[in-house]
Amino acid sequence: MSDATSAYRQVRIVLVGTSHPGNIGAAARAMRTMGLEQLYLVAPERFPHADASAMAAGADQVLEQARVFATLEEAVADCRWIMGCTARRRSVVMDEYAPGDAAARIWQASAAGATALVFGRERTGLTNEELKLCHAAVHIPSVEEFSSLNLAAAVQVLSWELRREALARAALAGEPVPQAPEDEPPATVAQMEGMFGHLEQMLDDIDFHKGRAPGTVMRRLRQLLLRAQPDQREVRVLRGIFADAQRMARIARESGKA
Ligand code: SAH
């Protein structure tokens, strides 16, 4: 994989709620040195800012082309594979990758579409809601009692792992491995979110929860379905099943009333 290939353009680095503009500039520089250029910013506290440009130290183009969004969901709406970088273990049940394995997974997924590596706020990281949008987590195995890297340093570690993996693949293959075109494209984030909303409503309609809070079971089902990476046809089939279950529940309710 050479720098000139479009592969690097398939990978975006997403910084959520960054408070220090200097960190945005330092992250842009970290990316630029490793061939990455797609910088997406979600609700940065101050941007554009002179400190960002100063810390970018010449990686101006990455900063100038950075795209700004109000929410993480919008920033990754068209992505096929999303990984959230976390400094600490969460209660959320999700797969966790080490940086090198994450890089391999990103390159694999980027053959089929856009991918994202998401980084959280300096003080508080990513919210559980934001992590729920991710297919898996990435943790740099730092020492436990001081686990949190500076944001731009974390971006540098992951950017390097992506480049290391790309160089290793290029050395093995001589050139990028062509991927067979898929007949049915994987579901987009927006389609997956639509399906999760439908699933939750359907479970409610068939009285699956029986008064229990739906949060835990929905989190587990989300992880199960995200792990399966359904394609668009599979999402349509699942939603067809949900709609039928809702219809049967409605009929049962109405005949109960009659
Ligand atoms: N106190 C925050 C730390 C945020 S550091 C927390 O506990 O989450 C800012 C961001 O850098 C994090 O949200 C994460 O995306 C990234 N980061 C820092 N240290 C990391 C680590 N050890 N592994 C993976 N990502 C890390």
XYZ file of C-alpha atoms and ligand atoms in Angstrom:
284
model
C 0.000 0.000 0.000
C 1.731 3.216 -1.045
C 0.899 6.682 0.253
C -0.587 7.464 -3.130
C -3.304 4.826 -2.855
C -6.771 5.829 -1.863
C -6.652 3.353 1.053
C -5.424 6.000 3.485
C -8.333 8.223 2.511
C -10.773 5.531 3.669
C -9.608 5.930 7.265
C -10.780 8.902 9.255
C -9.580 10.076 12.622
C -12.473 11.501 14.624
C -11.800 13.732 17.642
C -14.832 14.223 19.863
C -15.303 17.352 21.984
C -11.625 18.346 22.034
C -11.059 21.220 24.467
C -7.460 22.203 23.654
C -6.987 23.410 20.055
C -3.281 22.576 20.394
C -4.237 18.918 20.631
C -6.137 19.169 17.340
C -3.017 20.585 15.659
C -0.749 17.960 17.231
C -3.157 15.208 16.127
C -3.094 16.603 12.557
C 0.694 16.463 12.609
C 0.676 12.922 14.003
C -1.647 11.851 11.205
C 0.275 13.644 8.459
C 3.540 11.944 9.380
C 1.861 8.558 8.944
C 0.033 9.276 5.677
C -3.442 9.894 7.122
C -5.367 12.987 6.110
C -9.046 12.626 6.982
C -9.572 14.582 10.199
C -13.157 14.829 11.485
C -13.954 17.019 14.488
C -17.096 16.629 16.565
C -18.083 19.773 18.471
C -14.542 21.040 19.172
C -14.563 23.678 21.926
C -12.319 26.088 19.956
C -11.601 25.609 16.276
C -10.128 27.052 14.064
C -7.540 28.442 16.484
C -3.969 29.761 16.311
C -2.788 27.054 18.757
C -4.058 24.344 16.418
C -2.108 25.800 13.491
C 1.017 26.259 15.630
C 0.978 22.645 16.820
C 0.235 21.303 13.336
C 3.737 22.522 12.384
C 3.166 22.422 8.652
C 0.439 19.786 8.520
C -1.824 22.693 7.559
C -3.656 20.899 4.822
C -5.005 18.271 7.212
C -6.330 21.082 9.433
C -7.759 23.116 6.575
C -9.608 20.121 5.222
C -10.856 19.021 8.654
C -14.613 18.586 8.711
C -16.648 19.713 11.711
C -19.845 17.979 12.906
C -22.263 18.534 15.774
C -22.517 14.864 16.780
C -20.474 11.682 16.465
C -23.396 9.965 14.773
C -23.234 12.481 11.906
C -19.447 12.231 11.624
C -19.535 8.445 11.138
C -22.918 8.068 9.406
C -21.391 6.658 6.204
C -18.776 4.450 7.906
C -18.689 0.685 7.653
C -16.412 0.052 10.630
C -15.875 2.243 13.690
C -13.497 1.763 16.599
C -13.522 3.858 19.775
C -10.245 4.488 21.618
C -10.576 4.344 25.392
C -8.064 4.886 28.167
C -9.992 2.732 30.618
C -12.099 -0.371 30.664
C -15.829 0.290 30.519
C -18.857 -1.466 31.831
C -20.173 -1.627 28.257
C -19.792 -5.137 26.859
C -17.782 -4.831 23.666
C -14.819 -6.365 21.910
C -11.512 -4.692 22.736
C -8.496 -4.623 20.417
C -4.833 -3.824 21.011
C -3.506 -1.125 18.627
C -1.802 -3.503 16.160
C -4.859 -5.757 15.863
C -7.059 -2.691 15.509
C -4.922 -1.445 12.610
C -5.185 -4.804 10.844
C -8.955 -4.804 11.332
C -9.269 -1.223 10.032
C -7.351 -2.009 6.841
C -9.429 -5.112 6.307
C -12.670 -3.154 6.733
C -11.516 -0.180 4.682
C -11.496 -2.356 1.554
C -15.320 -2.212 1.738
C -15.843 1.438 2.731
C -15.005 4.261 5.091
C -13.700 3.427 8.556
C -13.209 5.565 11.652
C -10.989 5.660 14.713
C -12.712 7.758 17.357
C -10.934 9.592 20.192
C -12.604 11.158 23.215
C -12.396 14.328 25.259
C -9.209 15.130 27.156
C -10.870 15.056 30.548
C -13.699 12.582 30.222
C -13.051 10.471 27.115
C -16.012 9.102 25.161
C -19.488 8.734 26.647
C -21.088 5.298 26.782
C -23.589 6.547 24.186
C -20.730 7.427 21.828
C -19.021 4.083 22.447
C -22.270 2.348 21.569
C -21.888 3.619 18.010
C -18.567 1.763 17.752
C -18.156 -1.808 16.579
C -15.279 -2.356 19.003
C -12.974 -0.550 21.429
C -9.224 0.025 21.172
C -7.052 0.232 24.267
C -3.344 1.105 24.225
C -2.046 -1.156 27.000
C -0.599 1.587 29.197
C 0.167 1.028 32.901
C -3.052 0.648 34.857
C -2.473 3.342 37.467
C -1.702 6.000 34.814
C -3.509 4.729 31.747
C -4.469 7.928 29.969
C -2.220 9.200 27.156
C -2.364 12.742 25.861
C -4.975 12.821 23.076
C -2.491 13.594 20.263
C -0.086 10.962 21.617
C -2.868 8.383 21.409
C -3.572 9.508 17.817
C 0.145 9.089 17.069
C 0.243 5.535 18.425
C -2.757 4.449 16.356
C -1.580 6.318 13.230
C 1.786 4.575 13.492
C 0.145 1.186 13.918
C -1.915 1.839 10.792
C 1.200 2.751 8.843
C 3.204 -0.163 10.218
C 0.457 -2.550 9.194
C 0.184 -0.911 5.750
C 3.934 -1.178 5.192
C 3.937 -4.815 6.290
C 1.088 -5.620 3.919
C 2.776 -3.813 1.026
C 6.026 -5.669 1.694
C 4.204 -9.002 1.704
C 2.072 -8.393 -1.343
C 4.238 -6.110 -3.435
C 1.121 -4.007 -3.827
C -2.320 -3.714 -2.255
C -4.329 -6.908 -2.278
C -7.322 -6.359 -4.521
C -10.560 -7.161 -2.768
C -13.381 -9.019 -4.466
C -16.327 -6.670 -4.929
C -19.144 -7.544 -2.570
C -22.497 -8.186 -4.170
C -24.452 -6.666 -1.279
C -22.835 -3.737 0.528
C -22.534 -3.838 4.333
C -25.181 -1.871 6.211
C -24.308 1.742 6.949
C -24.347 3.204 10.452
C -27.619 4.974 9.671
C -29.219 1.676 8.574
C -27.934 -0.105 11.680
C -29.282 2.665 13.928
C -32.653 2.458 12.143
C -32.697 -1.286 12.765
C -31.820 -0.885 16.466
C -34.655 1.624 16.909
C -37.042 -0.795 15.186
C -35.788 -3.737 17.299
C -36.340 -1.812 20.524
C -39.851 -0.803 19.484
C -40.693 -4.343 18.399
C -39.459 -5.833 21.707
C -41.667 -3.346 23.477
C -44.678 -4.201 21.268
C -44.344 -7.942 21.974
C -43.886 -7.180 25.697
C -40.457 -8.791 25.795
C -39.242 -6.556 28.620
C -42.138 -7.285 31.019
C -41.493 -4.131 32.995
C -37.687 -4.512 33.123
C -35.514 -1.654 31.862
C -34.587 -2.358 28.200
C -31.071 -0.835 28.491
C -28.972 -3.925 29.254
C -30.612 -6.259 26.774
C -30.499 -3.585 24.052
C -26.765 -3.065 24.660
C -26.130 -6.792 24.332
C -28.244 -7.103 21.194
C -26.474 -4.097 19.681
C -23.088 -5.705 20.281
C -24.278 -9.013 18.857
C -25.608 -7.393 15.688
C -22.650 -5.034 15.269
C -20.296 -7.996 15.579
C -22.206 -9.833 12.861
C -21.721 -6.885 10.452
C -24.913 -7.597 8.503
C -25.168 -6.471 4.904
C -28.059 -4.329 3.658
C -30.151 -7.282 2.552
C -29.786 -8.938 5.973
C -30.894 -5.731 7.684
C -33.975 -5.657 5.428
C -34.776 -9.292 6.336
C -34.417 -8.580 10.071
C -36.638 -5.523 9.812
C -39.200 -7.605 7.907
C -39.242 -10.075 10.802
C -39.621 -7.226 13.324
C -42.536 -5.773 11.337
C -44.272 -9.187 11.225
C -43.820 -9.660 14.978
C -45.321 -6.199 15.563
C -48.250 -7.045 13.281
C -48.909 -10.344 15.114
C -48.742 -8.577 18.486
C -51.226 -5.973 17.252
C -53.626 -8.663 16.033
C -53.312 -10.537 19.358
C -53.994 -7.326 21.286
C -57.028 -6.461 19.168
C -58.542 -9.962 19.383
C -57.936 -9.873 23.179
C -59.953 -6.660 23.370
C -62.764 -7.963 21.176
N -9.834 10.573 31.414
C -10.161 10.189 30.094
C -8.903 10.236 29.266
C -9.111 10.871 28.014
S -7.598 10.999 27.111
C -10.713 8.796 30.093
O -10.561 8.133 31.098
O -11.283 8.319 29.130
C -8.293 11.489 25.550
C -8.513 10.366 24.578
O -7.263 9.807 24.169
C -9.322 9.206 25.071
O -10.716 9.447 25.014
C -8.914 8.117 24.097
O -9.621 8.258 22.882
C -7.438 8.436 23.878
N -6.595 7.642 24.784
C -5.841 8.084 25.814
N -5.217 7.054 26.423
C -5.560 5.935 25.755
C -5.248 4.537 25.894
N -4.451 4.087 26.848
N -5.785 3.679 24.992
C -6.621 4.112 24.019
N -6.961 5.405 23.846
C -6.444 6.301 24.696
